[in-house]
CSV table of C-alpha atoms in Angstrom, one decimal:
chain,number,residue,atom,x,y,z
U,16,UNK,CA,-20.9,-22.9,2.0
U,17,UNK,CA,-20.4,-24.8,-1.2
U,18,UNK,CA,-17.0,-26.0,-2.3
U,19,UNK,CA,-15.9,-24.6,-5.7
U,20,UNK,CA,-14.6,-26.5,-8.6
U,21,UNK,CA,-10.8,-26.9,-8.0
U,22,UNK,CA,-8.5,-24.9,-10.3
U,23,UNK,CA,-6.6,-26.8,-12.9
U,24,UNK,CA,-4.6,-24.1,-14.7
U,25,UNK,CA,-0.9,-24.4,-14.8
U,26,UNK,CA,0.2,-21.2,-13.1
U,27,UNK,CA,3.3,-20.5,-15.3
U,28,UNK,CA,1.3,-21.1,-18.4
U,29,UNK,CA,-1.5,-18.9,-17.1
U,30,UNK,CA,0.8,-16.0,-16.2
U,31,UNK,CA,2.6,-16.4,-19.5
U,32,UNK,CA,-0.7,-16.2,-21.4
U,33,UNK,CA,-1.8,-13.2,-19.3
U,34,UNK,CA,1.3,-11.2,-20.0
U,35,UNK,CA,1.8,-12.1,-23.7
U,36,UNK,CA,1.1,-8.5,-24.9
U,37,UNK,CA,1.8,-6.4,-21.8
U,38,UNK,CA,2.4,-3.2,-23.7
U,39,UNK,CA,3.5,-0.5,-21.4
U,40,UNK,CA,1.9,-2.1,-18.3
U,41,UNK,CA,3.6,-1.9,-15.0
U,42,UNK,CA,3.5,-5.0,-12.8
U,43,UNK,CA,3.7,-5.5,-9.0
U,44,UNK,CA,4.0,-9.1,-7.8
U,45,UNK,CA,3.1,-10.6,-4.4
U,46,UNK,CA,5.7,-12.6,-2.6
U,47,UNK,CA,6.3,-16.2,-3.3
U,48,UNK,CA,5.2,-18.1,-6.4
U,49,UNK,CA,3.5,-15.1,-8.1
U,50,UNK,CA,6.9,-13.3,-8.1
U,51,UNK,CA,8.5,-16.4,-9.6
U,52,UNK,CA,5.8,-16.8,-12.2
U,53,UNK,CA,6.0,-13.3,-13.4
U,54,UNK,CA,9.8,-13.5,-13.6
U,55,UNK,CA,9.6,-16.8,-15.5
U,56,UNK,CA,7.3,-15.1,-18.0
U,57,UNK,CA,10.1,-12.6,-18.8
U,58,UNK,CA,12.0,-10.2,-16.6
U,59,UNK,CA,11.2,-6.5,-17.3
U,60,UNK,CA,12.3,-3.2,-15.7
U,61,UNK,CA,8.6,-2.4,-15.3
U,62,UNK,CA,8.2,-5.4,-12.9
U,63,UNK,CA,8.5,-4.7,-9.2
U,64,UNK,CA,8.9,-8.0,-7.4
U,65,UNK,CA,7.9,-8.2,-3.7
U,66,UNK,CA,9.8,-10.7,-1.6
U,67,UNK,CA,8.0,-9.8,1.6
U,68,UNK,CA,5.5,-7.1,2.7
U,69,UNK,CA,2.8,-9.8,2.8
U,70,UNK,CA,-0.6,-8.3,2.3
U,71,UNK,CA,0.7,-5.2,0.7
U,72,UNK,CA,0.9,-6.0,-3.1
U,73,UNK,CA,-2.5,-4.5,-3.9
U,74,UNK,CA,-1.8,-1.3,-2.0
U,75,UNK,CA,1.6,-0.9,-3.7
U,76,UNK,CA,-0.3,-1.2,-6.9
U,77,UNK,CA,-2.9,1.4,-5.9
U,78,UNK,CA,-0.2,4.0,-5.0
U,79,UNK,CA,1.4,3.3,-8.3
U,80,UNK,CA,-1.8,3.4,-10.3
U,81,UNK,CA,-2.7,6.8,-8.7
U,82,UNK,CA,0.7,8.2,-9.6
U,83,UNK,CA,0.7,6.9,-13.1
U,84,UNK,CA,-3.0,7.1,-14.3
U,85,UNK,CA,-2.1,6.8,-18.0
U,86,UNK,CA,-0.3,3.5,-17.5
U,87,UNK,CA,-2.0,0.1,-17.0
U,88,UNK,CA,-0.9,-1.3,-13.6
U,89,UNK,CA,-1.3,-5.0,-12.9
U,90,UNK,CA,-0.9,-6.6,-9.5
U,91,UNK,CA,-0.3,-10.3,-9.6
U,92,UNK,CA,-0.4,-12.1,-6.3
U,93,UNK,CA,-1.6,-15.2,-4.5
U,94,UNK,CA,-4.8,-16.0,-2.5
U,95,UNK,CA,-2.9,-16.2,0.7
U,96,UNK,CA,-1.2,-12.8,0.1
U,97,UNK,CA,-4.5,-11.1,-0.8
U,98,UNK,CA,-6.4,-12.6,2.1
U,99,UNK,CA,-3.9,-11.0,4.5
U,100,UNK,CA,-4.8,-7.6,3.0
U,101,UNK,CA,-8.5,-8.1,2.4
U,102,UNK,CA,-9.3,-4.6,3.7
U,103,UNK,CA,-7.3,-3.3,0.8
U,104,UNK,CA,-10.1,-4.3,-1.5
U,105,UNK,CA,-12.3,-1.7,0.2
U,106,UNK,CA,-9.6,0.9,0.0
U,107,UNK,CA,-8.9,0.2,-3.7
U,108,UNK,CA,-12.6,0.4,-4.6
U,109,UNK,CA,-13.0,3.8,-3.0
U,110,UNK,CA,-10.3,5.3,-5.3
U,111,UNK,CA,-11.8,3.9,-8.5
U,112,UNK,CA,-8.5,3.5,-10.2
U,113,UNK,CA,-9.4,3.0,-13.9
U,114,UNK,CA,-6.0,1.6,-14.8
U,115,UNK,CA,-5.6,-1.0,-12.0
U,116,UNK,CA,-6.1,-4.7,-12.3
U,117,UNK,CA,-5.5,-7.1,-9.4
U,118,UNK,CA,-4.9,-10.7,-10.5
U,119,UNK,CA,-5.0,-13.4,-7.8
U,120,UNK,CA,-3.5,-16.8,-8.6
U,121,UNK,CA,-5.9,-18.8,-6.5
U,122,UNK,CA,-5.1,-22.4,-5.7
U,123,UNK,CA,-6.6,-22.4,-2.2
U,124,UNK,CA,-3.2,-23.1,-0.6
U,125,UNK,CA,-0.1,-21.4,0.9
U,126,UNK,CA,2.3,-22.9,-1.7
U,127,UNK,CA,5.6,-21.4,-0.3
U,128,UNK,CA,5.2,-22.9,3.2
U,129,UNK,CA,4.3,-26.5,2.4
U,130,UNK,CA,0.9,-26.3,0.8
U,131,UNK,CA,-1.3,-25.6,3.8
U,132,UNK,CA,-4.9,-24.9,2.9
U,133,UNK,CA,-6.0,-21.3,2.8
U,134,UNK,CA,-9.3,-19.8,3.6
U,135,UNK,CA,-10.0,-19.8,-0.1
U,136,UNK,CA,-9.4,-23.6,-0.1
U,137,UNK,CA,-11.8,-23.9,2.8
U,138,UNK,CA,-14.7,-22.3,1.0
U,139,UNK,CA,-14.2,-18.5,1.3
U,140,UNK,CA,-15.2,-17.3,-2.2
U,141,UNK,CA,-12.8,-14.5,-3.1
U,142,UNK,CA,-14.3,-14.0,-6.5
U,143,UNK,CA,-17.8,-13.3,-5.0
U,144,UNK,CA,-16.3,-10.9,-2.5
U,145,UNK,CA,-14.7,-8.9,-5.2
U,146,UNK,CA,-17.9,-8.8,-7.2
U,147,UNK,CA,-19.8,-7.6,-4.1
U,148,UNK,CA,-17.0,-5.1,-3.4
U,149,UNK,CA,-17.6,-3.4,-6.7
U,150,UNK,CA,-14.7,-4.5,-8.8
U,151,UNK,CA,-15.2,-5.4,-12.5
U,152,UNK,CA,-14.5,-8.9,-11.4
U,153,UNK,CA,-14.1,-12.2,-13.4
U,154,UNK,CA,-13.1,-15.7,-12.5
U,155,UNK,CA,-11.2,-17.7,-15.1
U,156,UNK,CA,-10.6,-21.4,-15.3
U,157,UNK,CA,-9.0,-21.9,-18.8
U,158,UNK,CA,-6.2,-20.5,-20.9
U,159,UNK,CA,-8.6,-19.6,-23.7
U,160,UNK,CA,-10.5,-17.4,-21.2
U,161,UNK,CA,-7.3,-15.7,-20.2
U,162,UNK,CA,-6.4,-15.0,-23.9
U,163,UNK,CA,-9.9,-13.5,-24.4
U,164,UNK,CA,-9.6,-11.3,-21.3
U,165,UNK,CA,-6.0,-10.2,-22.0
U,166,UNK,CA,-6.7,-7.0,-24.0
U,167,UNK,CA,-8.6,-5.5,-21.1
U,168,UNK,CA,-5.5,-5.5,-19.0
U,169,UNK,CA,-3.9,-2.9,-21.1
U,170,UNK,CA,-6.9,-0.7,-21.5
U,171,UNK,CA,-7.9,2.1,-19.2
U,172,UNK,CA,-11.4,2.8,-18.3
U,173,UNK,CA,-13.3,0.0,-16.6
U,174,UNK,CA,-11.2,-0.4,-13.5
U,175,UNK,CA,-10.7,-1.3,-10.9
U,176,UNK,CA,-10.6,-4.9,-12.2
U,177,UNK,CA,-10.2,-8.1,-10.3
U,178,UNK,CA,-9.3,-11.4,-11.9
U,179,UNK,CA,-9.3,-14.6,-10.0
U,180,UNK,CA,-7.3,-17.2,-11.9
U,181,UNK,CA,-8.2,-20.7,-10.7
U,182,UNK,CA,-4.8,-22.5,-10.8
U,183,UNK,CA,-3.8,-26.0,-9.8
U,184,UNK,CA,-2.1,-26.4,-6.4
U,185,UNK,CA,1.5,-27.6,-6.3
U,186,UNK,CA,4.9,-26.0,-6.5
U,187,UNK,CA,6.9,-25.6,-9.7
U,188,UNK,CA,10.7,-25.2,-9.7
U,189,UNK,CA,11.5,-21.7,-8.4
U,190,UNK,CA,12.5,-19.0,-10.9
U,191,UNK,CA,14.2,-16.4,-8.8
U,192,UNK,CA,14.5,-12.7,-9.8
U,193,UNK,CA,16.8,-10.2,-8.0
U,194,UNK,CA,16.1,-9.8,-4.3
U,195,UNK,CA,17.9,-6.6,-3.9
U,196,UNK,CA,15.1,-4.1,-3.1
U,197,UNK,CA,17.1,-0.9,-3.8
U,198,UNK,CA,18.1,-2.2,-7.2
U,199,UNK,CA,14.5,-3.2,-8.0
U,200,UNK,CA,13.2,0.2,-6.9
U,201,UNK,CA,15.7,2.2,-8.8
U,202,UNK,CA,15.4,0.0,-11.9
U,203,UNK,CA,11.6,0.5,-11.9
U,204,UNK,CA,11.9,4.3,-11.4
U,205,UNK,CA,14.5,4.6,-14.1
U,206,UNK,CA,12.1,2.7,-16.4
U,207,UNK,CA,9.6,5.5,-15.8
U,208,UNK,CA,12.3,8.1,-16.5
U,209,UNK,CA,13.0,9.2,-12.9
U,210,UNK,CA,16.7,9.9,-12.4
U,211,UNK,CA,18.6,8.6,-9.3
U,212,UNK,CA,19.7,11.7,-7.5
H,25,UNK,CA,-7.3,22.4,19.8
H,26,UNK,CA,-4.5,22.7,22.3
H,27,UNK,CA,-3.2,26.0,20.8
H,28,UNK,CA,-4.4,29.1,19.2
H,29,UNK,CA,-2.0,28.6,16.4
H,30,UNK,CA,-3.6,26.9,13.4
H,31,UNK,CA,-0.8,24.3,13.3
H,32,UNK,CA,-2.7,21.8,11.1
H,33,UNK,CA,-2.8,24.5,8.4
H,34,UNK,CA,0.9,25.0,8.8
H,35,UNK,CA,1.5,21.3,8.3
H,36,UNK,CA,-0.7,21.4,5.2
H,37,UNK,CA,1.4,24.3,3.8
H,38,UNK,CA,4.6,22.4,4.6
H,39,UNK,CA,3.4,19.3,2.8
H,40,UNK,CA,2.4,21.3,-0.2
H,41,UNK,CA,5.7,23.1,-0.3
H,42,UNK,CA,7.3,19.6,-0.2
H,43,UNK,CA,5.2,18.7,-3.3
H,44,UNK,CA,3.3,15.9,-1.5
H,45,UNK,CA,0.7,14.5,-3.9
H,46,UNK,CA,-0.7,11.5,-2.0
H,47,UNK,CA,-2.0,11.4,1.5
H,48,UNK,CA,-3.5,8.4,3.2
H,49,UNK,CA,-4.9,8.0,6.7
H,50,UNK,CA,-6.8,6.2,9.3
H,51,UNK,CA,-8.5,9.1,11.0
H,52,UNK,CA,-7.5,10.6,14.3
H,53,UNK,CA,-9.1,13.5,16.0
H,54,UNK,CA,-5.7,15.2,16.1
H,55,UNK,CA,-5.5,15.0,12.4
H,56,UNK,CA,-9.1,15.9,11.6
H,57,UNK,CA,-8.4,19.5,10.3
H,58,UNK,CA,-5.4,18.4,8.3
H,59,UNK,CA,-7.4,15.6,6.7
H,60,UNK,CA,-10.1,18.1,5.8
H,61,UNK,CA,-7.6,20.5,4.2
H,62,UNK,CA,-6.0,17.6,2.2
H,63,UNK,CA,-9.4,16.3,1.1
H,64,UNK,CA,-10.4,19.7,-0.2
H,65,UNK,CA,-7.3,19.9,-2.3
H,66,UNK,CA,-7.9,18.6,-5.8
H,67,UNK,CA,-4.2,18.2,-6.4
H,68,UNK,CA,-3.8,15.7,-3.6
H,69,UNK,CA,-5.0,12.1,-3.8
H,70,UNK,CA,-6.4,11.3,-0.4
H,71,UNK,CA,-7.0,7.7,0.5
H,72,UNK,CA,-8.9,6.5,3.6
H,73,UNK,CA,-7.4,3.2,4.8
H,74,UNK,CA,-8.9,0.2,6.6
H,75,UNK,CA,-5.6,-0.3,8.5
H,76,UNK,CA,-2.4,1.7,8.7
H,77,UNK,CA,0.0,-0.8,7.0
H,78,UNK,CA,-1.9,-0.2,3.8
H,79,UNK,CA,-0.6,3.3,3.9
H,80,UNK,CA,3.0,2.1,4.1
H,81,UNK,CA,2.5,0.0,0.9
H,82,UNK,CA,0.6,2.9,-0.7
H,83,UNK,CA,3.4,5.3,-0.1
H,84,UNK,CA,5.9,2.9,-1.6
H,85,UNK,CA,3.7,2.5,-4.7
H,86,UNK,CA,3.4,6.3,-5.0
H,87,UNK,CA,7.2,6.6,-4.9
H,88,UNK,CA,7.7,3.9,-7.5
H,89,UNK,CA,5.3,6.0,-9.7
H,90,UNK,CA,7.1,9.3,-9.1
H,91,UNK,CA,4.9,10.8,-6.4
H,92,UNK,CA,5.5,11.9,-2.9
H,93,UNK,CA,3.2,10.6,-0.2
H,94,UNK,CA,2.4,11.1,3.5
H,95,UNK,CA,0.8,8.7,6.0
H,96,UNK,CA,-1.3,10.1,8.8
H,97,UNK,CA,-2.1,8.0,11.8
H,98,UNK,CA,-2.3,7.8,15.5
H,99,UNK,CA,0.1,6.0,17.7
H,100,UNK,CA,-2.0,2.9,18.0
H,101,UNK,CA,-1.6,2.4,14.2
H,102,UNK,CA,2.1,2.1,14.4
H,103,UNK,CA,1.8,-1.4,15.7
H,104,UNK,CA,-0.2,-2.4,12.7
H,105,UNK,CA,2.6,-1.3,10.4
H,106,UNK,CA,5.6,-3.1,11.8
H,107,UNK,CA,6.2,-5.8,9.2
H,108,UNK,CA,5.2,-3.6,6.3
H,109,UNK,CA,8.0,-1.2,7.4
H,110,UNK,CA,10.4,-3.8,6.1
H,111,UNK,CA,9.4,-2.8,2.5
H,112,UNK,CA,10.8,0.7,3.1
H,113,UNK,CA,14.0,-0.7,4.6
H,114,UNK,CA,14.7,-3.2,1.9
H,115,UNK,CA,14.0,-0.9,-1.0
H,116,UNK,CA,15.2,2.3,0.7
H,117,UNK,CA,11.9,4.0,-0.2
H,118,UNK,CA,11.5,7.5,1.2
H,119,UNK,CA,8.7,7.5,3.8
H,120,UNK,CA,7.0,10.3,5.7
H,121,UNK,CA,4.5,9.8,8.5
H,122,UNK,CA,2.8,12.1,10.9
H,123,UNK,CA,1.9,10.3,14.1
H,124,UNK,CA,-0.4,11.8,16.7
H,125,UNK,CA,0.2,10.5,20.1
H,126,UNK,CA,-2.4,8.9,22.4
H,127,UNK,CA,-1.8,7.4,25.8
H,128,UNK,CA,0.8,9.7,27.1
H,129,UNK,CA,-0.8,12.9,28.5
H,130,UNK,CA,-4.3,13.5,30.0
H,131,UNK,CA,-5.3,10.1,28.7
H,132,UNK,CA,-8.3,8.4,30.4
H,133,UNK,CA,-8.4,5.4,28.2
H,134,UNK,CA,-5.9,2.9,29.5
H,135,UNK,CA,-6.2,0.8,26.3
H,136,UNK,CA,-4.3,3.6,24.5
H,137,UNK,CA,-1.3,3.4,26.8
H,138,UNK,CA,0.7,0.3,25.8
H,139,UNK,CA,0.9,1.0,22.1
H,140,UNK,CA,1.4,4.7,22.7
H,141,UNK,CA,4.3,3.9,25.0
H,142,UNK,CA,5.8,1.5,22.4
H,143,UNK,CA,5.1,3.4,19.2
H,144,UNK,CA,8.2,5.6,18.9
H,145,UNK,CA,10.5,2.7,19.8
H,146,UNK,CA,8.6,0.4,17.4
H,147,UNK,CA,9.3,2.8,14.6
H,148,UNK,CA,13.0,3.3,15.6
H,149,UNK,CA,13.7,-0.5,15.7
H,150,UNK,CA,12.3,-0.8,12.2
H,151,UNK,CA,14.6,1.9,10.9
H,152,UNK,CA,12.3,4.9,11.0
H,153,UNK,CA,13.7,8.0,12.5
H,154,UNK,CA,11.3,9.8,14.9
H,155,UNK,CA,11.1,13.6,15.4
H,156,UNK,CA,9.0,14.6,18.3
H,157,UNK,CA,7.1,17.8,18.4
H,158,UNK,CA,5.7,19.2,21.7
H,159,UNK,CA,4.6,22.8,20.8
H,160,UNK,CA,2.5,24.2,18.0
H,161,UNK,CA,5.1,26.7,17.0
H,162,UNK,CA,7.6,24.1,16.0
H,163,UNK,CA,5.3,21.7,14.0
H,164,UNK,CA,5.5,23.2,10.6
H,165,UNK,CA,9.3,23.5,10.7
H,166,UNK,CA,9.6,19.9,11.9
H,167,UNK,CA,7.4,18.6,9.0
H,168,UNK,CA,9.3,20.7,6.5
H,169,UNK,CA,12.7,19.5,7.7
H,170,UNK,CA,11.5,15.9,7.8
H,171,UNK,CA,10.1,16.2,4.3
H,172,UNK,CA,13.5,17.4,3.0
H,173,UNK,CA,15.3,14.5,4.6
H,174,UNK,CA,12.7,12.1,3.4
H,175,UNK,CA,12.3,13.1,-0.2
H,176,UNK,CA,15.7,14.6,-1.0
H,177,UNK,CA,17.7,12.3,1.3
H,178,UNK,CA,15.9,9.0,0.9
H,179,UNK,CA,15.1,8.6,4.6
H,180,UNK,CA,12.1,7.2,6.5
H,181,UNK,CA,10.9,9.7,9.1
H,182,UNK,CA,7.9,10.0,11.4
H,183,UNK,CA,7.0,13.3,13.0
H,184,UNK,CA,5.5,12.4,16.3
H,185,UNK,CA,3.0,15.0,17.5
H,186,UNK,CA,2.5,15.0,21.3
H,187,UNK,CA,-0.8,14.5,22.9
H,188,UNK,CA,-0.3,17.6,24.9
H,189,UNK,CA,-0.2,19.6,21.7
H,190,UNK,CA,-3.3,17.9,20.3
H,191,UNK,CA,-5.2,18.5,23.5
H,192,UNK,CA,-7.2,16.3,25.8
H,193,UNK,CA,-10.0,14.3,24.3
H,194,UNK,CA,-13.4,15.5,25.6
H,195,UNK,CA,-15.2,12.4,26.8
H,196,UNK,CA,-18.3,14.1,28.0
H,197,UNK,CA,-19.9,17.4,27.1
H,198,UNK,CA,-19.1,20.2,29.4
């Protein structure tokens, strides 16, 4: 097992760059820092922030992508969260959702709990796994690469896509969106035009 | 099959009447015919899972996107779902599961017994109402009633299908 080059991207800058032209994309975030990063890039009713349900972000994204095939769906989560739901990579690939992109902010650490090293930080190569699994997979190290990739996020047709963003370890000041799940659920559905009955 | 009634077909009809458009599952012999019916329906997205908690998250995503979903599993899968059930409770997301029981009747595999015994309580303590069905004649009505409470009343409900109804597993050819 060879150790990879450490990520150096600033996570907030990376997510901000990624979502600069989100169009009508719907976004699901994994608990912890990815939720804060997406909120910091700009709150939006088409954002569904997870504050728990660890390991479930990609599957929430899949259910949403199947229900809304004409809308780009972007899951933004961390390496620790995705590693807890690694089986979901197999499940997602079997459904071939053309509108789904999973973005993992990979710093090789569990940031929320004190910076413990994750399997990714110990040499497990998530990017190569996603390539082997059959995703249209890329690994990005620089902001310019994110800017170049960005238009693909809002296109439909070459999914499922998987983007590993190699970010720097370390915690930034928290940016906290609403935690009230019923509110987030109803706000999201209202954004798609579903009435509260 | 434990009954001459084609109860899986009745469940399928009840799910269609409830406008369920997504179905996910970890296979169980007791759900085999229902899975086949759902997979042959081009209007239902069927998703085979690697573990049952994926289905809880998938159902939540479907609801966010405006579709109704059902999760099929056997009782052993309930334990895999426990933390993911918090997603439903926090966001009050409607959730329908059909759980086939193992480890409670004519079971010769003791490894099925502990989780089978705990499965209904595990769901109840996480806020999922359980509706137990013991006879083929009552299955479809139970699923239909549960679907109404789930999708029109924003509840989380599991219809628990008894092992006696599913029938004994045949371990050796007769």
